[in-house]
CSV table of C-alpha atoms in Angstrom, one decimal:
chain,number,residue,atom,x,y,z
A,26,MET,CA,44.8,128.0,90.7
A,27,ILE,CA,42.3,128.7,87.8
A,28,ASP,CA,39.9,131.6,87.6
A,29,SER,CA,36.2,130.9,87.1
A,30,ASP,CA,36.6,131.9,83.4
A,31,GLY,CA,39.2,129.2,82.9
A,32,THR,CA,42.2,131.6,82.7
A,33,GLN,CA,45.3,131.7,84.9
A,34,PRO,CA,45.5,134.5,87.4
A,35,PRO,CA,48.1,137.2,86.5
A,36,ALA,CA,50.3,136.2,89.5
A,37,LEU,CA,50.8,132.8,87.9
A,38,ARG,CA,51.5,134.0,84.4
A,39,ARG,CA,55.3,134.0,84.4
A,40,ASN,CA,58.0,132.8,82.1
A,41,ARG,CA,58.3,129.5,83.8
A,42,VAL,CA,59.3,127.5,80.7
A,43,LEU,CA,61.8,130.1,79.5
A,44,ASP,CA,63.2,130.4,83.0
A,45,ALA,CA,63.5,126.6,83.3
A,46,LEU,CA,65.5,126.4,80.1
A,47,LYS,CA,67.9,129.0,81.3
A,48,ARG,CA,68.3,127.2,84.7
A,49,ALA,CA,69.0,123.9,82.9
A,50,GLU,CA,71.7,125.6,80.9
A,51,ARG,CA,73.3,127.0,84.0
A,52,LYS,CA,73.3,123.6,85.6
A,53,VAL,CA,75.5,122.1,82.8
A,54,VAL,CA,78.6,120.5,84.2
A,55,PHE,CA,81.5,122.8,83.3
A,56,THR,CA,85.1,121.7,82.7
A,57,ARG,CA,86.3,124.5,85.1
A,58,PRO,CA,84.4,125.9,88.1
A,59,ALA,CA,82.9,129.4,87.6
A,60,PRO,CA,84.4,132.3,89.7
A,61,LYS,CA,83.0,132.4,93.2
A,62,SER,CA,84.3,135.7,94.8
A,63,ALA,CA,82.5,138.9,94.0
A,64,LYS,CA,85.8,140.4,92.7
A,65,ALA,CA,86.5,137.4,90.4
A,66,GLN,CA,82.9,137.5,89.1
A,67,MET,CA,83.1,141.2,88.5
A,68,GLU,CA,86.4,140.8,86.5
A,69,PHE,CA,84.9,138.0,84.4
A,70,LEU,CA,81.8,139.9,83.6
A,71,TYR,CA,83.8,143.1,82.9
A,72,THR,CA,85.8,141.1,80.3
A,73,ARG,CA,82.5,139.7,78.8
A,74,ALA,CA,81.1,143.3,78.7
A,75,LYS,CA,84.1,144.2,76.4
A,76,GLN,CA,85.7,146.1,79.3
A,77,SER,CA,82.9,148.6,79.5
A,78,THR,CA,82.2,149.6,83.1
A,79,LYS,CA,79.0,151.4,82.0
A,80,ALA,CA,77.6,148.3,80.2
A,81,LEU,CA,78.4,146.1,83.1
A,82,ALA,CA,76.8,148.5,85.6
A,83,GLU,CA,73.6,148.5,83.5
A,84,GLN,CA,73.6,144.7,83.2
A,85,LEU,CA,73.9,144.3,87.0
A,86,GLY,CA,71.6,147.3,87.9
A,87,VAL,CA,74.3,149.1,89.9
A,88,SER,CA,76.3,152.3,89.5
A,89,THR,CA,79.6,152.5,87.6
A,90,ARG,CA,81.3,153.4,90.8
A,91,THR,CA,80.1,150.2,92.4
A,92,VAL,CA,81.7,148.2,89.6
A,93,GLN,CA,84.9,150.1,90.0
A,94,ARG,CA,85.0,149.5,93.8
A,95,TYR,CA,84.6,145.7,93.4
A,96,ARG,CA,87.2,145.5,90.6
A,97,ALA,CA,89.6,147.5,92.8
A,98,GLY,CA,88.9,145.2,95.8
A,99,GLN,CA,87.6,148.1,97.8
A,100,GLN,CA,84.3,146.2,98.3
A,101,THR,CA,84.1,142.5,98.7
A,102,LYS,CA,80.7,141.6,100.2
A,103,PRO,CA,77.8,142.5,97.9
A,104,GLN,CA,74.3,143.0,99.2
A,105,LYS,CA,71.8,140.2,98.4
A,106,LYS,CA,70.5,141.7,95.1
A,107,LEU,CA,73.9,142.3,93.7
A,108,ARG,CA,75.2,138.9,94.9
A,109,SER,CA,72.3,137.2,93.1
A,110,ALA,CA,72.9,139.2,89.9
A,111,LEU,CA,76.6,138.4,90.0
A,112,VAL,CA,76.0,134.7,90.4
A,113,GLU,CA,73.3,134.5,87.7
A,114,GLU,CA,75.2,136.6,85.2
A,115,THR,CA,78.4,134.7,85.8
A,116,GLU,CA,76.7,131.3,85.5
A,117,SER,CA,74.8,132.3,82.4
A,118,GLN,CA,78.0,133.5,80.6
A,119,TRP,CA,80.5,130.9,81.9
A,120,GLN,CA,82.0,128.6,79.3
A,121,PRO,CA,79.6,129.2,76.4
A,122,GLN,CA,81.2,126.4,74.3
A,123,VAL,CA,80.4,123.8,77.0
A,124,ARG,CA,76.8,125.1,77.1
A,125,ALA,CA,76.5,125.0,73.3
A,126,GLN,CA,77.7,121.4,73.3
A,127,ALA,CA,75.1,120.4,75.9
A,128,ARG,CA,72.4,122.1,73.8
A,129,GLU,CA,73.6,120.4,70.7
A,130,ARG,CA,73.6,117.0,72.4
A,131,ALA,CA,70.0,117.6,73.7
A,132,ALA,CA,68.8,118.6,70.2
A,133,THR,CA,70.5,115.7,68.3
A,134,SER,CA,70.9,112.7,70.5
A,135,SER,CA,70.2,112.7,74.3
A,136,GLY,CA,67.1,114.9,74.5
A,137,MET,CA,66.1,116.3,77.9
A,138,MET,CA,64.3,115.4,81.1
A,139,VAL,CA,61.3,117.5,82.2
A,140,GLU,CA,59.6,117.6,85.5
A,141,VAL,CA,56.4,119.7,85.4
A,142,THR,CA,53.5,120.4,87.7
A,143,ALA,CA,50.8,121.8,85.5
A,144,TYR,CA,47.0,121.8,84.9
A,145,LEU,CA,46.6,119.2,82.2
A,146,GLY,CA,43.5,118.5,80.1
A,147,PHE,CA,43.1,115.9,77.4
A,148,THR,CA,41.3,115.5,74.1
A,149,ARG,CA,40.8,112.3,72.2
A,150,THR,CA,38.6,111.3,69.3
A,151,GLY,CA,35.2,110.3,70.8
A,152,SER,CA,36.1,111.1,74.5
A,153,SER,CA,37.5,113.7,76.8
A,154,ASP,CA,39.0,113.9,80.3
A,155,ASP,CA,38.6,116.9,82.5
A,156,GLY,CA,41.8,118.6,83.3
A,157,ARG,CA,43.5,118.5,86.7
A,158,GLU,CA,46.9,119.5,88.1
A,159,ARG,CA,49.5,116.7,87.7
A,160,THR,CA,53.2,116.4,88.4
A,161,ILE,CA,55.0,114.5,85.7
A,162,THR,CA,58.7,113.6,85.2
A,163,THR,CA,59.5,112.2,81.8
A,164,PRO,CA,62.2,112.3,79.0
A,165,ILE,CA,61.7,114.6,76.0
A,166,SER,CA,62.9,113.3,72.7
A,167,PRO,CA,65.7,115.2,70.8
A,168,THR,CA,63.1,116.4,68.3
A,169,TYR,CA,61.2,118.3,70.9
A,170,ALA,CA,64.3,119.4,72.7
A,171,ALA,CA,65.6,120.9,69.4
A,172,GLU,CA,62.3,122.7,68.8
A,173,LEU,CA,62.2,124.2,72.4
A,174,LEU,CA,65.8,125.4,72.1
A,175,ARG,CA,65.2,126.8,68.6
A,176,LEU,CA,62.1,128.7,69.8
A,177,GLN,CA,64.0,130.0,72.8
A,178,GLU,CA,66.8,131.3,70.6
A,179,ALA,CA,64.2,132.9,68.3
A,180,GLY,CA,62.7,134.9,71.2
A,181,ALA,CA,59.5,132.9,71.5
A,182,THR,CA,57.0,133.7,74.2
A,183,GLU,CA,55.9,131.4,77.0
A,184,GLU,CA,52.7,130.8,75.1
A,185,ASP,CA,54.7,129.6,72.1
A,186,LEU,CA,56.5,127.0,74.2
A,187,HIS,CA,53.5,125.5,76.0
A,188,PRO,CA,52.2,123.5,73.0
A,189,VAL,CA,55.6,122.1,72.3
A,190,VAL,CA,56.1,120.9,75.9
A,191,ALA,CA,52.5,119.5,76.0
A,192,GLU,CA,53.2,117.5,72.8
A,193,ALA,CA,56.5,116.2,74.2
A,194,VAL,CA,54.9,115.2,77.5
A,195,THR,CA,52.0,113.5,75.6
A,196,GLU,CA,54.4,111.6,73.3
A,197,SER,CA,56.7,110.2,76.1
A,198,TYR,CA,54.4,110.0,79.1
A,199,PHE,CA,50.8,109.5,78.0
A,200,THR,CA,51.1,107.7,74.6
A,201,GLU,CA,54.5,106.0,75.5
A,202,TRP,CA,56.0,106.9,72.1
A,203,GLY,CA,52.9,106.0,70.2
A,204,THR,CA,52.4,102.5,71.7
A,205,ARG,CA,49.1,103.4,73.4
A,206,ALA,CA,46.2,105.9,73.6
A,207,ASP,CA,46.4,106.7,69.9
A,208,GLY,CA,45.1,110.2,69.2
A,209,LEU,CA,45.4,111.5,72.7
A,210,ARG,CA,46.5,115.1,73.1
A,211,ALA,CA,47.4,116.8,76.4
A,212,ASP,CA,47.2,120.5,76.7
A,213,PHE,CA,48.3,122.8,79.5
A,214,THR,CA,48.4,126.5,80.0
A,215,HIS,CA,48.8,126.6,83.7
A,216,VAL,CA,52.3,125.7,84.8
A,217,ARG,CA,53.0,125.8,88.5
A,218,SER,CA,56.6,124.6,88.2
A,219,ILE,CA,58.9,123.2,85.6
A,220,ASP,CA,62.5,122.0,85.4
A,221,PHE,CA,64.5,120.7,82.5
A,222,GLN,CA,67.8,118.8,82.6
A,223,PHE,CA,70.2,118.4,79.6
């Protein structure tokens, strides 16, 4: 949904691209399954937090006493918010070498797949096409995958990533790797949903 002044309403301005990159990383196929029980997840995260109960409690948004209870096995069934935090943190920190290898492959050889629903507009020398919402699934070349991952690591904002995704989609989907529609450029600033796959 677009406001009358052409901007995206505040409710839709989220870190969709950044979140999608994090989700893609968490979906990497690991060599060993991540811990499933709350106690095992808490123990793993405790180790990753350099055995600091305080640091882990802050990371999960709970009290130090809560961390101690789960580690001791006194509590085993976390409430929804804590359960979600445990799963997300465990998946994001599990087997960092495997995730690093997947990122390296995406940036050097395999690229990524992207599925995006966004408001896309086009410019081309001598003509234009009004923008509209489209859903597109297309591969992204290793060059663009490397740029997206580099920007993510450098702390880029959502607005920094949009032009790179737009260029990648233009190259692979609209110009078919430079074989048609020479000079076409797709822009989007209104991302409804996006998913990447390494």
